[in-house]
Every structure is written in C-alpha cells, then in structure tokens.
C-alpha cells in the first residue's frame, strides 16, 4: 500500500466546490492507470479504463467537510459558515488553515460570553457555529490582505499512522479515493468498461455524483466511502453496525440507498471466493454517492463498499490498515469479475431516449 | 529572539512531575549563561549567576497541564486523570501523545460523544466531566498493556507554529516564560545582584517546585515569569479587557494567589518607563496564580511579583502569544536584573 499517497490525499485541502488540489493529486495518480481521463463541467474527475463488458461506475468523493469565511471583524477575527455536517459543539481550540490565496493558520475558539454562559448551571444550549471565531493573529488590515469572505477553511491535522491504522482530518473520503487508485493498480485482466470517478460536492448532497452518473450512463455502480464504526466507549452493543479490523463493509442499506440485492450477492460471493474479510453493514445514519447514482437516469443497480471509520466528521477520523487493504482487494476482484454477470440488464428501463444522452 | 528554542520548549512533553524533556532543553540553553547549574531534589532546574548584591530569584515553570493514564479497559481504550486546570470543552477531538515505554499517538474523544457524528443538532449539552473522556490508540488491549502503564503522562499533540507576529502552541504556559527568562540572561549586561534562574516543577498542581526552591535559595526578592489570560477576543465587554496582546509585558499587581509587593512594582514600572519598554498593568483578584504565590510566603516573606506574557486561549492546546510581548518581557527582566542592586534595596521590606 502506498501510504505516502494516502497521506498526500488526506492532507490536501478541499471543501465542496474547492476540490482543485485533491483533483490534481488524484489525476496524477490515475493518469497511468486509465485510457481516458477528463474533468466534467462540475469538476468531477473521470477516468476510463476500456473494456467490452458492462459499464461499471466506481465513485469516491474528493471533497471534505469544512468551512468558509463569512465575515472579517474590526479586530481581524474571522467568522465562519459551516460546510457539510460539522459537529459544531466540538470545535473549540481546533487549529484551522484558511486558504484559497495564501494558506494561513488560525485557531477556532468560542466567544468568551458563550464560554461563560456554558459554565452556568442548567445551561443547555450547545455551542452554535455563530458562537465561534477564528484568530489568525492579524489585525483587520493585515487579515484583509490574506483573507477574503468566501475563502475555504479546513482543519489543520496531518495524517499519521496510529496503532494499527491511520488517523487524519479527511479519511472521509480520501481513503475511498485511495482505495480506487490502489484497486486499479492491482487490477489484473478485466472485461468490464471501468469508469472511476473522483466526485465533487458529496458532502452537500452528492451533487457531483448525480451529474457524473447521468453522463456516464453506467450499467452498475459502486460507491467507495467510509461508514461509522461504533465500537467505542458509550456505545450500546446493539448499535454496533460494523467494527474496525473486521474487513470491508458491504453496505446493504443506509439513509440514502437500499443497495441492489443481486449486486450485494455477487460482491459477497467474490469476497468469499477470494477470502477477503468482509462484514455486512447497515448504516443508521449518513449516505454516500450511491444515493444519487442509483436514482440516475432510469435507475442503476448500486451499492457502497465502505471502510469502517471511527469518529467520522472529526479531524481525527480513524481507519484500520487491514480494512483498507480488504476494500482495495475486494474492489479489484469485483472489477475483474464484473463482466461475468448481468446485474439484471434485461430489466433495464433506460434503453430509450435516455440512452442517446450517454457518451 | 531565537524563536526555534521557544518552539522546541513548547513542543516538548512535560506534565507536572514529568518535566524531564523540558528540563534537558532548558538546561542546555541555560548552561552557557550561568556560573552554576544544578537540579534540586524535586527536579527544579537552578542556574546561578554570581554577584555581590541582593539575591534575586527568577522562576518560570517547566511543567504544563496534561493527563495521566488512569485505566485501560477491556478493548484497550485508556481513561485519563486530568493534571492541572483542564478546560474540558476544548479537549474533545484532539490528538494526544502517551509518553510511556513507547511514545504512542492517540485520539481523545468523549464517551458516546461521536456516535451522533452525522447529526447536526446535538442534544448532548451541559458541563463536561473528565470521566467522560477516553483515548483511542488504535490498538488491541494486548498491545496497549504491553506499552502503556497506569500513571504514564499524556500530553497534547500540537506543534508550535507562527501566526503573523504571534506564536500558537501548546504549553506556552509557561515555556514562553522559561524562554523569556533565558533570553533575559542572554541580554543581561553588568549586574551586581546574585541571580537565581529557576525552571520550576509542578506549578500547575500548586507551585510545589517554587515553594521548595525558594526555601533553599532564600532570595531577597523574587520574580515569577508566567503567562496571564488576555481578554481581547470576541465576547468580552470593553470593561473586561484585562491584558491584551501587543501592548507589552504585563506587570501583574494582583491575581488569585499573590498581591505583588507594591514597592517592587514601582521599581519595575520605573525601569520599564525609563527604558521605553512597552508594558501594561494586569490586575485581577479571582483567577490565575503563578509561582509568586509560593515564593512570596516563603520563610519570613519575600517581596515578589509576576511579569506576565498576555496569552489567548490559556490552558488549551493552541495558546496564542505575541512575540513582541515576549520580547518586552525578557527585556524588562534583563533591565531589572541589571538594576536590582538599586531597586531591590528599596523594594524589600524585610522584618528583622
């Protein structure tokens, strides 16, 4: 496994709509692995490895949750707008990077009046986004030179190897992007036409995947993303939907998607045959690009291959090495065998006008 | 200003009672600046620059707030005991280092706190308790117990960085003070005072190091170099603006632990004014405390005060201080030490 690449992907900054840096990294890694490589109008990175079989779309999103600068006050302190599902009650004393023009560092902190109020007995109000400010160590005039309203703000946490895994600010979903690249690297012969997509704006509602699926018109699709692993203190056993170290998670249902049963059955069989550790996962919360892909055109059989992750949407998301390896292996073996089945082609409903829109 | 030294001091782990790494760095820097250098029974680092005049003790504490491992559970998660004044609302979702037989990185989370990861509105509010937090090392229990022992010190994993003219780091409290003390000795010209430069231990749990060091050294006058909370950030009312970054070294005339000797404060103020060193007066009665609190009640009493470096976000992993204030602090300390043989005579009010 190319840990160095995973680290570069994870440390790159890219909130929805500002995925440029991560796209460049992913494009450089994909370039030798595909026959065609392009960027679509919304910014999705699309690589195609030709084949004669069914068209398989593999999506992993490039964006991460974060913030944008919404205001610069008289003393040079910044106010932020949240982008994506931030846990806004747990941001105090986090370090951030304000980028777009120059990358400058700052500290996220709670307004004093809010801290004071929080310490009053009986206070129930959790901190809200507007209670935070960023100190960049500059007065207003200096701050205006480096920062504009709208600039991207991301967490300042580099990826490290931690115990049996990796911890970083945006495993969600750089580890997915990484898995797709590594799977292509280890891919043997295949019959399927493989379309790998680094999607944009997943964290704001799978907007990139939606248009990419429309354009690619796939016969079958797999989203590679993280899923929440709950085996931590305070969790009830019956809430454990997947665990670190037990292999790739086959997501059969989450809040956005009910996975195609034939596809799940086929992938399960591939995992069994190839002796790849896997677990069945039902996600009580969250969703992946599968949500918009499976509803594209007249419908696409879709599922998610998920990497179990603790502390999703924190800046210390934690994945295990063995699970990442299992996900890479399963995706590669699946792509090699994807032409051996039809995924219910006969039942496809999009052979009429919609087909003419396909490229 | 050798900013690299400040960063090395800040990045070193040194929870109260486990200050070894910080002491090594400080000793290396102090070595060439003093005539004698020793470590006392409690671990205080004591540098002596000889002189004929009054004995002046300068103290900056080596330790930082942090944690110790209190329990390893069945799954290998660690529980912690807080060391010093933790600000519990700022430790969730932070990275830590366990400094045991191996240096292990871990992540600090709150029990059940991250299970609603995708829920935007959390109903989970109210005051935090240390018991709610745990450390995930990403390791099975067998590995954890092999490398981690109950009592191992745990510190925040944050590196010092520049932010404009400011420095952002864990443990600026009080490595900024240790640094200012070292810088002052570098800047020091002629002096008559006998100078004791002390890197004290265990300040964060009650100034225990300074207490015994002061007893042993028996100074005529004592100055603590520490940080003080700056209140120049959003959410403070104007009348609450006590100590602000960029306005110079703070002369702390009172805090929760010490009322500074007023004659000493006047001497120091006079020196700052005559040298054109920027300073501000810092006076609070209900919060904070420094080694001065232990030193001024040593033996039959020692005139003492604190020179403070205004710092934002105190007791978090991203404390922020301004270089120009640190500089002003070391300059004023150097100027005072150079003039202490005159100033201290007027300041001390020993009872015979």
XYZ file of C-alpha atoms in Angstrom:
711
model
C 0.000 0.000 0.000
C 1.240 3.427 -0.992
C 0.881 5.117 2.426
C 2.643 8.212 1.154
C -0.124 8.719 -1.429
C -2.821 8.204 1.200
C -1.165 10.868 3.349
C -0.903 13.336 0.484
C -4.563 12.802 -0.413
C -5.682 13.091 3.184
C -3.653 16.199 3.964
C -4.792 18.036 0.816
C -7.412 20.727 1.379
C -10.714 20.606 -0.484
C -14.174 21.513 0.746
C -17.162 21.108 -1.613
C -16.627 23.275 -4.667
C -12.918 23.758 -3.945
C -11.550 20.321 -4.760
C -8.773 21.574 -7.073
C -5.783 20.450 -5.010
C -7.078 16.969 -4.376
C -8.182 16.613 -8.012
C -4.641 17.353 -9.197
C -3.237 14.703 -6.869
C -5.817 12.122 -7.887
C -5.390 12.911 -11.595
C -1.629 12.433 -11.384
C -2.097 9.065 -9.707
C -4.844 7.909 -12.090
C -3.211 9.069 -15.304
C -1.040 5.965 -15.887
C -3.908 3.669 -14.891
C -6.629 4.686 -17.341
C -7.152 5.064 -21.084
C -9.051 8.330 -20.815
C -9.015 10.991 -18.145
C -11.161 14.114 -18.050
C -12.846 16.615 -15.809
C -16.564 17.227 -16.312
C -18.325 20.607 -16.084
C -18.927 20.350 -12.322
C -15.370 19.272 -11.552
C -15.744 15.504 -11.295
C -12.557 13.685 -12.263
C -13.424 10.845 -14.637
C -11.014 8.097 -15.669
C -12.000 5.369 -18.074
C -10.341 2.018 -18.482
C -11.810 0.470 -21.601
C -13.448 -2.906 -21.754
C -16.117 -4.648 -23.732
C -18.307 -5.732 -20.868
C -20.796 -3.840 -18.774
C -20.010 -0.293 -17.810
C -19.115 -0.124 -14.133
C -19.002 3.228 -12.388
C -16.843 3.484 -9.269
C -17.245 6.700 -7.291
C -15.285 8.103 -4.371
C -15.725 11.708 -3.373
C -12.865 14.162 -3.290
C -14.426 16.833 -1.059
C -14.289 17.081 2.722
C -16.390 18.954 5.240
C -15.093 22.333 6.369
C -15.986 25.990 6.481
C -15.974 29.213 4.534
C -15.079 32.655 5.856
C -18.279 34.645 6.268
C -17.025 37.815 7.955
C -13.856 39.660 8.985
C -14.406 41.885 12.017
C -12.804 45.178 13.073
C -10.075 43.396 15.018
C -9.219 40.889 12.307
C -11.114 37.958 13.797
C -12.938 35.793 11.261
C -16.404 34.295 11.441
C -17.240 31.096 9.592
C -20.044 29.357 7.786
C -20.156 25.579 8.188
C -19.912 23.483 5.019
C -21.196 19.924 5.418
C -22.004 18.048 8.597
C -19.657 19.592 11.135
C -20.071 18.707 14.784
C -20.211 22.326 15.838
C -20.292 21.551 19.553
C -16.749 20.179 19.460
C -14.681 22.743 17.587
C -13.209 24.814 20.425
C -9.443 25.062 20.309
C -9.085 23.333 16.957
C -6.488 24.663 14.584
C -7.521 25.539 11.055
C -5.992 26.649 7.776
C -7.548 29.497 5.846
C -6.627 29.014 2.238
C -7.515 29.950 -1.315
C -4.971 32.715 -1.644
C -2.260 32.159 0.947
C -2.582 29.332 3.404
C -2.560 30.905 6.852
C -3.140 29.264 10.179
C -5.729 30.135 12.767
C -7.337 28.906 15.959
C -11.060 28.280 16.228
C -12.429 29.423 19.523
C -15.666 30.102 21.356
C -16.710 33.630 22.183
C -15.998 34.474 25.805
C -19.617 35.253 26.562
C -20.611 31.786 25.329
C -17.957 30.080 27.444
C -19.201 31.980 30.462
C -22.787 31.029 29.753
C -21.850 27.386 29.233
C -20.463 27.272 32.745
C -23.695 28.445 34.308
C -25.641 25.674 35.998
C -28.568 24.402 33.984
C -27.291 25.848 30.710
C -28.492 23.535 27.953
C -27.625 25.367 24.776
C -24.840 23.668 22.808
C -22.411 25.983 21.010
C -23.566 27.086 17.582
C -21.485 27.967 14.550
C -22.026 31.692 15.125
C -20.505 31.360 18.605
C -17.079 30.633 17.113
C -14.429 32.935 15.745
C -11.027 32.325 14.183
C -7.934 34.093 15.472
C -5.339 34.342 12.700
C -3.010 36.574 14.691
C -3.538 39.525 12.376
C -5.311 42.857 12.673
C -8.092 43.692 10.228
C -5.859 45.442 7.740
C -3.353 42.570 7.645
C -6.121 39.976 7.593
C -7.740 41.631 4.576
C -4.509 41.132 2.657
C -4.607 37.365 3.105
C -8.267 36.514 3.562
C -11.459 37.148 1.601
C -15.022 36.384 2.523
C -15.795 33.011 0.943
C -12.299 31.583 1.404
C -12.016 27.915 2.283
C -11.236 26.894 5.861
C -10.120 23.353 6.698
C -8.841 21.534 9.753
C -5.099 21.648 10.404
C -4.375 17.970 11.094
C -1.857 15.929 9.177
C -2.433 12.228 8.704
C -0.428 9.928 10.956
C -0.081 6.210 11.418
C -1.892 5.460 14.644
C -1.747 1.998 16.166
C -2.996 -0.444 13.541
C -4.375 2.256 11.341
C -4.325 5.820 10.147
C -5.825 8.966 11.590
C -6.459 12.147 9.649
C -8.832 15.003 9.025
C -10.478 13.726 5.861
C -10.344 9.964 5.672
C -13.904 10.712 4.554
C -13.408 10.183 1.687
C -9.758 10.398 0.679
C -9.338 6.829 1.831
C -12.047 5.976 -0.723
C -10.198 7.829 -3.464
C -7.060 5.994 -2.380
C -8.806 2.612 -2.486
C -9.983 3.247 -6.053
C -6.472 4.169 -7.203
C -4.881 1.198 -5.443
C -7.523 -1.168 -6.834
C -6.734 -0.021 -10.364
C -3.042 -0.502 -9.645
C -3.598 -4.090 -8.586
C -6.174 -4.896 -11.246
C -5.477 -7.964 -13.420
C -7.416 -8.635 -16.644
C -10.991 -7.467 -16.780
C -13.885 -7.452 -19.227
C -15.853 -4.521 -17.862
C -15.591 -0.932 -19.030
C -14.431 0.737 -15.828
C -15.309 4.361 -15.131
C -13.666 5.660 -11.988
C -14.921 8.972 -10.724
C -13.499 11.314 -8.117
C -16.716 13.133 -7.360
C -17.231 16.659 -6.063
C -19.650 18.080 -3.508
C -20.759 14.816 -1.939
C -20.881 16.431 1.480
C -23.515 18.868 0.297
C -25.758 16.211 -1.235
C -23.926 14.105 -3.812
C -24.198 16.801 -6.443
C -21.162 15.671 -8.396
C -22.108 12.005 -8.463
C -25.544 12.911 -9.735
C -24.334 14.535 -12.939
C -21.434 12.125 -13.417
C -23.809 9.167 -13.377
C -26.073 10.886 -15.851
C -23.173 11.462 -18.195
C -21.631 8.011 -17.879
C -24.833 6.010 -18.015
C -23.405 3.030 -16.101
C -24.877 -0.473 -16.006
C -23.833 -0.908 -12.420
C -22.199 1.329 -9.825
C -20.198 1.115 -6.614
C -19.587 4.000 -4.236
C -16.471 3.677 -2.098
C -16.830 5.653 1.093
C -16.373 5.499 4.839
C -19.003 4.287 7.267
C -19.306 4.828 11.001
C -17.809 2.165 13.267
C -19.386 2.412 16.666
C -17.440 0.070 18.941
C -16.291 2.810 21.290
C -16.958 3.564 24.952
C -20.505 4.668 25.498
C -21.879 2.698 22.567
C -24.521 0.074 23.061
C -23.644 -3.302 21.543
C -26.814 -3.456 19.503
C -25.789 -0.237 17.816
C -22.580 -1.770 16.511
C -23.200 -1.950 12.802
C -19.597 -2.519 11.879
C -16.214 -2.668 13.574
C -12.652 -1.712 12.815
C -10.427 -4.583 11.800
C -13.180 -6.906 10.596
C -12.800 -6.176 6.920
C -14.518 -4.205 4.204
C -18.128 -3.286 4.989
C -20.762 -4.202 2.420
C -23.386 -1.551 2.982
C -26.762 -3.080 2.294
C -28.743 -0.086 3.453
C -28.121 3.432 4.733
C -30.153 6.602 4.904
C -29.844 7.310 1.207
C -29.720 3.955 -0.525
C -31.051 0.443 -0.426
C -28.333 -1.498 -2.189
C -29.192 -3.672 -5.158
C -29.584 -7.190 -3.740
C -28.198 -9.011 -6.765
C -25.158 -6.798 -6.718
C -24.625 -7.358 -2.987
C -24.969 -11.109 -3.501
C -22.413 -11.063 -6.310
C -19.918 -8.968 -4.344
C -20.373 -11.172 -1.282
C -19.598 -14.192 -3.432
C -16.463 -12.526 -4.772
C -15.321 -11.784 -1.214
C -15.975 -15.393 -0.154
C -14.130 -16.841 -3.144
C -11.163 -14.536 -2.715
C -11.038 -14.996 1.076
C -11.335 -11.265 1.662
C -12.598 -10.351 5.159
C -15.900 -8.518 4.970
C -18.797 -7.520 7.170
C -22.375 -6.653 6.374
C -23.202 -3.084 7.293
C -26.455 -1.281 7.832
C -25.952 2.451 8.241
C -28.429 4.101 10.566
C -27.114 7.473 9.521
C -25.368 9.024 6.637
C -25.252 8.204 2.996
C -22.888 8.015 0.071
C -22.758 8.893 -3.606
C -24.776 5.691 -4.116
C -27.811 7.734 -3.140
C -27.764 9.793 -6.315
C -26.169 7.249 -8.595
C -28.817 4.575 -8.054
C -31.525 7.066 -8.888
C -29.777 8.369 -12.015
C -31.382 8.026 -15.416
C -33.846 5.153 -15.236
C -32.045 3.600 -12.280
C -28.641 1.975 -11.775
C -28.003 -1.106 -9.597
C -25.715 0.328 -6.940
C -24.114 -0.405 -3.593
C -21.424 1.038 -1.320
C -18.178 -0.620 -0.337
C -17.385 1.053 2.941
C -14.258 1.443 5.006
C -15.206 1.239 8.712
C -14.207 4.516 10.338
C -14.364 5.830 13.854
C -15.128 9.477 14.595
C -16.467 10.294 11.141
C -16.563 14.068 10.590
C -13.998 14.765 13.295
C -10.473 15.848 12.418
C -9.167 12.556 13.784
C -11.032 10.049 11.655
C -9.554 6.607 12.275
C -9.384 3.655 9.868
C -7.555 0.352 10.158
C -4.943 -0.707 7.660
C -6.378 -4.213 7.306
C -9.806 -2.843 6.375
C -8.325 -0.536 3.749
C -6.423 -3.480 2.276
C -9.567 -5.613 2.227
C -11.519 -2.883 0.456
C -8.826 -2.496 -2.192
C -8.723 -6.251 -2.730
C -12.486 -6.646 -2.966
C -12.918 -3.739 -5.368
C -10.151 -5.085 -7.627
C -11.504 -8.673 -7.633
C -15.015 -7.366 -8.253
C -13.887 -5.306 -11.244
C -12.031 -8.309 -12.665
C -15.175 -10.403 -12.477
C -17.834 -7.785 -13.175
C -18.358 -8.980 -16.767
C -19.342 -12.439 -15.530
C -22.781 -11.309 -14.538
C -25.506 -9.139 -15.992
C -26.740 -7.235 -12.944
C -30.241 -7.595 -14.313
C -29.557 -5.879 -17.658
C -32.730 -7.401 -19.005
C -34.701 -5.375 -16.581
C -33.154 -2.091 -17.547
C -35.621 0.611 -18.343
C -33.273 3.214 -19.791
C -32.809 1.819 -23.285
C -34.953 4.506 -24.895
C -34.353 8.234 -25.115
C -32.113 8.418 -22.128
C -29.582 6.160 -23.798
C -28.994 8.737 -26.508
C -27.735 11.160 -23.854
C -24.992 8.796 -22.900
C -21.456 9.426 -24.001
C 14.886 36.259 19.555
C 15.701 32.620 18.992
C 12.182 31.508 18.141
C 13.366 27.958 17.416
C 14.199 27.489 21.098
C 10.727 28.646 22.123
C 9.145 26.154 19.739
C 11.331 23.306 20.984
C 10.438 24.138 24.565
C 6.706 24.222 23.745
C 6.710 21.001 21.747
C 8.461 19.006 24.467
C 6.099 16.987 26.674
C 6.252 17.872 30.367
C 3.233 17.200 32.523
C 3.691 18.192 36.181
C 6.106 15.724 37.769
C 7.385 14.557 34.378
C 9.281 17.636 33.212
C 12.465 15.793 32.185
C 12.490 16.602 28.480
C 11.805 20.270 29.067
C 14.482 20.415 31.735
C 17.051 18.966 29.342
C 16.309 21.639 26.725
C 16.274 24.446 29.293
C 19.493 23.206 30.928
C 21.246 23.156 27.580
C 20.230 26.749 26.900
C 20.969 27.987 30.434
C 24.314 26.231 30.721
C 26.478 28.856 28.994
C 24.625 31.710 30.721
C 25.227 30.806 34.363
C 28.107 30.069 36.729
C 26.401 27.141 38.417
C 23.670 24.834 37.227
C 22.000 22.157 39.315
C 18.825 20.159 39.762
C 17.310 20.093 43.238
C 15.630 17.076 44.920
C 12.212 17.861 43.423
C 13.522 18.446 39.921
C 13.764 22.231 39.838
C 16.465 23.414 37.468
C 18.539 26.063 39.205
C 21.048 28.274 37.412
C 23.139 30.724 39.431
C 24.890 33.781 38.091
C 27.060 35.127 40.847
C 27.008 38.687 42.102
C 27.641 40.577 45.282
C 24.317 42.336 45.603
C 20.903 41.154 46.715
C 19.734 37.666 45.894
C 17.104 37.757 43.145
C 15.150 34.622 42.343
C 13.514 34.382 38.924
C 11.106 31.479 38.409
C 9.412 30.180 35.276
C 7.755 26.800 35.441
C 8.776 23.888 33.266
C 5.589 21.865 33.595
C 2.380 22.019 31.576
C -1.150 20.834 32.190
C -1.988 17.412 30.809
C -3.142 13.989 31.893
C -2.058 10.672 33.278
C -3.384 7.266 32.268
C -5.745 6.017 34.976
C -7.249 2.881 33.409
C -7.008 0.554 30.417
C -10.342 -1.050 29.547
C -11.163 -4.453 28.005
C -10.994 -3.098 24.481
C -7.764 -1.178 25.028
C -9.251 2.280 25.436
C -7.494 4.463 28.025
C -9.125 6.573 30.689
C -7.335 9.643 31.965
C -6.890 11.682 35.075
C -6.512 15.420 34.475
C -3.327 17.088 35.728
C -3.786 20.804 36.341
C -6.631 23.028 35.254
C -8.138 21.349 32.232
C -10.588 23.154 30.038
C -12.730 20.130 29.270
C -14.708 21.724 26.468
C -11.574 22.043 24.388
C -10.128 18.537 24.601
C -12.646 16.538 22.578
C -11.424 15.574 19.129
C -7.814 16.429 19.972
C -4.775 14.296 19.320
C -2.567 13.300 22.253
C 0.721 11.546 22.921
C 1.103 8.898 25.606
C 4.648 9.151 26.915
C 5.194 5.682 28.281
C 7.652 2.960 27.361
C 6.865 3.942 23.811
C 5.667 7.286 22.570
C 2.212 6.459 21.237
C -0.152 8.807 19.397
C -3.817 8.618 20.333
C -7.062 10.468 19.785
C -9.110 11.897 22.634
C -12.888 11.559 22.478
C -15.840 11.689 24.816
C -17.897 8.669 25.716
C -20.748 8.413 23.271
C -19.877 11.875 22.064
C -19.126 10.999 18.487
C -21.853 8.467 17.872
C -24.102 11.145 16.545
C -21.383 12.060 14.118
C -23.756 12.931 11.335
C -26.387 14.568 13.489
C -26.210 18.312 13.230
C -28.187 19.136 16.321
C -26.734 17.530 19.384
C -28.900 17.286 22.445
C -25.849 16.397 24.441
C -25.040 19.501 26.455
C -24.144 20.590 29.944
C -20.796 20.602 31.706
C -18.209 18.044 30.665
C -16.572 15.652 33.107
C -13.077 14.192 32.838
C -14.582 10.744 33.391
C -16.410 11.032 30.077
C -13.235 11.102 28.031
C -11.141 8.252 26.673
C -8.136 7.782 24.410
C -8.209 5.546 21.351
C -4.742 4.252 20.439
C -5.988 2.160 17.539
C -4.534 -0.903 19.244
C -5.928 -4.076 20.801
C -5.682 -4.396 24.579
C -2.755 -6.843 24.441
C -0.573 -4.273 22.709
C -1.784 -1.440 24.894
C -0.930 -3.140 28.169
C 2.459 -4.076 26.785
C 3.347 -0.444 26.081
C 1.239 1.635 28.457
C 1.241 1.735 32.247
C -1.149 3.350 34.659
C 0.321 6.736 35.503
C 2.005 7.364 32.152
C 1.877 11.072 31.318
C -0.256 12.191 28.373
C 0.172 15.499 26.563
C -1.485 17.263 23.665
C -0.052 16.561 20.216
C 0.347 20.047 18.798
C 3.363 21.730 17.264
C 4.213 25.366 17.717
C 3.501 27.467 14.617
C 3.765 31.109 13.601
C 0.590 33.114 13.169
C 1.514 36.566 11.937
C 3.643 38.099 14.718
C 2.165 35.572 17.089
C 3.132 32.118 18.170
C 0.490 29.449 18.594
C 1.450 26.394 20.640
C 0.539 24.086 23.434
C 2.319 24.849 26.725
C 3.184 28.478 26.047
C 2.106 28.343 29.686
C 4.856 28.511 30.756
C 7.501 27.694 28.175
C 7.123 31.292 26.965
C 8.201 32.284 30.493
C 11.118 29.835 30.526
C 12.151 31.217 27.150
C 11.859 34.861 28.298
C 14.000 34.047 31.343
C 16.714 32.503 29.161
C 16.559 35.427 26.716
C 16.870 37.892 29.606
C 20.074 36.216 30.773
C 21.393 36.447 27.226
C 20.601 40.155 27.091
C 21.886 40.858 30.582
C 24.794 43.270 30.769
C 26.521 44.260 34.004
C 24.802 43.318 37.197
C 25.577 43.177 40.893
C 22.727 41.001 42.053
C 23.183 37.317 42.745
C 20.780 35.853 40.200
C 18.931 32.552 40.605
C 17.212 31.454 37.409
C 14.828 28.638 38.287
C 12.924 26.370 35.946
C 10.382 25.207 38.496
C 8.393 21.974 38.526
C 4.768 21.227 39.407
C 3.446 24.778 39.230
C 0.207 23.590 37.643
C -0.661 21.471 40.658
C 0.093 24.175 43.228
C 3.542 25.744 42.831
C 5.188 22.882 44.696
C 8.542 23.261 42.980
C 8.823 27.012 43.518
C 7.982 26.528 47.175
C 10.997 24.344 47.946
C 13.309 26.164 45.550
C 12.565 29.465 47.279
C 13.148 27.875 50.644
C 16.505 26.544 49.543
C 17.666 29.719 47.827
C 16.290 32.170 50.393
C 16.087 35.118 47.995
C 15.726 38.792 48.931
C 13.335 39.402 46.083
C 11.511 37.099 43.657
C 10.029 37.462 40.206
C 7.826 34.873 38.555
C 7.702 34.871 34.773
C 4.442 33.417 33.566
C 1.566 33.929 31.160
C -1.664 35.731 32.000
C -5.008 35.438 30.257
C -5.570 38.038 27.543
C -9.128 39.203 27.223
C -9.031 40.936 23.904
C -11.095 38.428 21.954
C -14.735 38.391 20.803
C -17.305 38.095 23.545
C -15.569 40.194 26.180
C -17.081 43.544 27.066
C -14.787 46.528 26.818
C -14.532 46.941 30.577
C -13.284 43.352 30.788
C -10.297 43.923 28.522
C -7.624 42.998 31.029
C -4.316 42.359 29.292
C -4.197 42.468 25.517
C -1.756 41.048 23.013
C 0.667 43.528 21.510
C 0.592 46.020 24.373
C 3.750 44.795 26.029
C 4.717 42.813 29.096
C 2.051 42.749 31.819
C 3.018 43.795 35.333
C 0.744 41.627 37.433
C -0.080 43.541 40.567
C -2.621 41.040 41.825
C -4.122 37.673 40.945
C -5.847 34.941 42.914
C -2.609 33.854 44.590
C -0.479 36.945 45.109
C -0.641 40.627 45.775
C 2.584 41.928 44.335
C 4.922 43.935 46.506
C 3.991 47.488 45.652
C 7.481 48.952 46.017
C 8.846 46.267 43.730
C 6.134 47.011 41.178
C 7.053 50.699 41.312
C 10.730 49.925 40.710
C 9.929 47.703 37.774
C 7.471 50.192 36.342
C 10.095 52.937 36.617
C 12.644 50.807 34.771
C 10.142 49.994 32.000
C 9.267 53.664 31.602
C 12.862 54.869 31.540
C 13.875 52.198 29.007
C 10.809 52.686 26.853
C 9.777 49.052 27.217
C 6.059 48.616 26.445
C 4.095 47.369 29.463
C 0.558 47.094 30.721
C -0.820 46.746 34.217
C -2.592 43.470 34.903
C -4.784 43.239 37.987
C -7.361 40.591 38.713
C -8.398 39.181 42.047
C -10.305 35.999 41.355
C -8.421 33.974 38.735
C -4.973 32.674 37.994
C -1.852 32.348 40.023
C 1.862 31.921 39.498
C 4.947 30.727 41.327
C 4.905 34.143 43.023
C 2.137 32.811 45.240
C 4.516 30.257 46.757
C 7.634 32.401 46.724
C 6.196 35.437 48.484
C 5.154 33.426 51.521
C 8.463 31.566 51.788
C 10.326 31.712 55.117
C 9.628 35.121 56.648
C 8.258 36.515 53.394
C 9.842 37.585 50.105
C 8.826 40.662 48.115
C 7.578 39.208 44.863
C 5.697 39.982 41.694
C 4.975 38.437 38.318
C 5.995 39.627 34.894
C 3.349 38.176 32.611
C 3.052 37.469 28.924
C -0.549 38.042 27.790
C -1.840 34.840 26.208
C -5.080 33.891 24.491
C -6.829 30.541 24.867
C -4.869 29.676 28.019
C -4.890 26.036 29.065
C -5.760 24.790 25.603
C -3.604 23.058 23.026
C -3.453 26.245 20.950
C -2.385 29.057 23.231
C -1.529 32.264 21.400
C 1.029 34.891 22.455
C 2.735 37.745 20.678
C 6.461 37.788 20.007
C 6.745 41.494 20.767
C 5.245 40.904 24.232
C 7.636 38.022 24.946
C 10.466 40.266 23.842
C 9.294 43.098 26.078
C 9.137 40.654 28.972
C 12.713 39.455 28.538
C 13.957 42.998 28.016
C 12.303 44.249 31.167
C 13.579 41.289 33.161
C 17.122 41.887 31.906
C 16.879 45.593 32.729
C 15.556 44.847 36.198
C 18.286 42.283 36.932
C 20.888 44.807 35.860
C 19.456 47.388 38.248
C 18.273 45.077 41.024
C 21.062 46.079 43.413
C 19.496 49.531 43.499
C 15.869 48.595 43.066
C 15.698 45.676 45.417
C 17.039 47.754 48.312
C 14.060 49.986 48.049
C 11.658 47.189 47.357
C 12.403 44.738 50.118
C 10.760 45.320 53.420
C 12.243 42.562 55.477
C 11.248 42.281 59.069
C 14.241 41.947 61.204
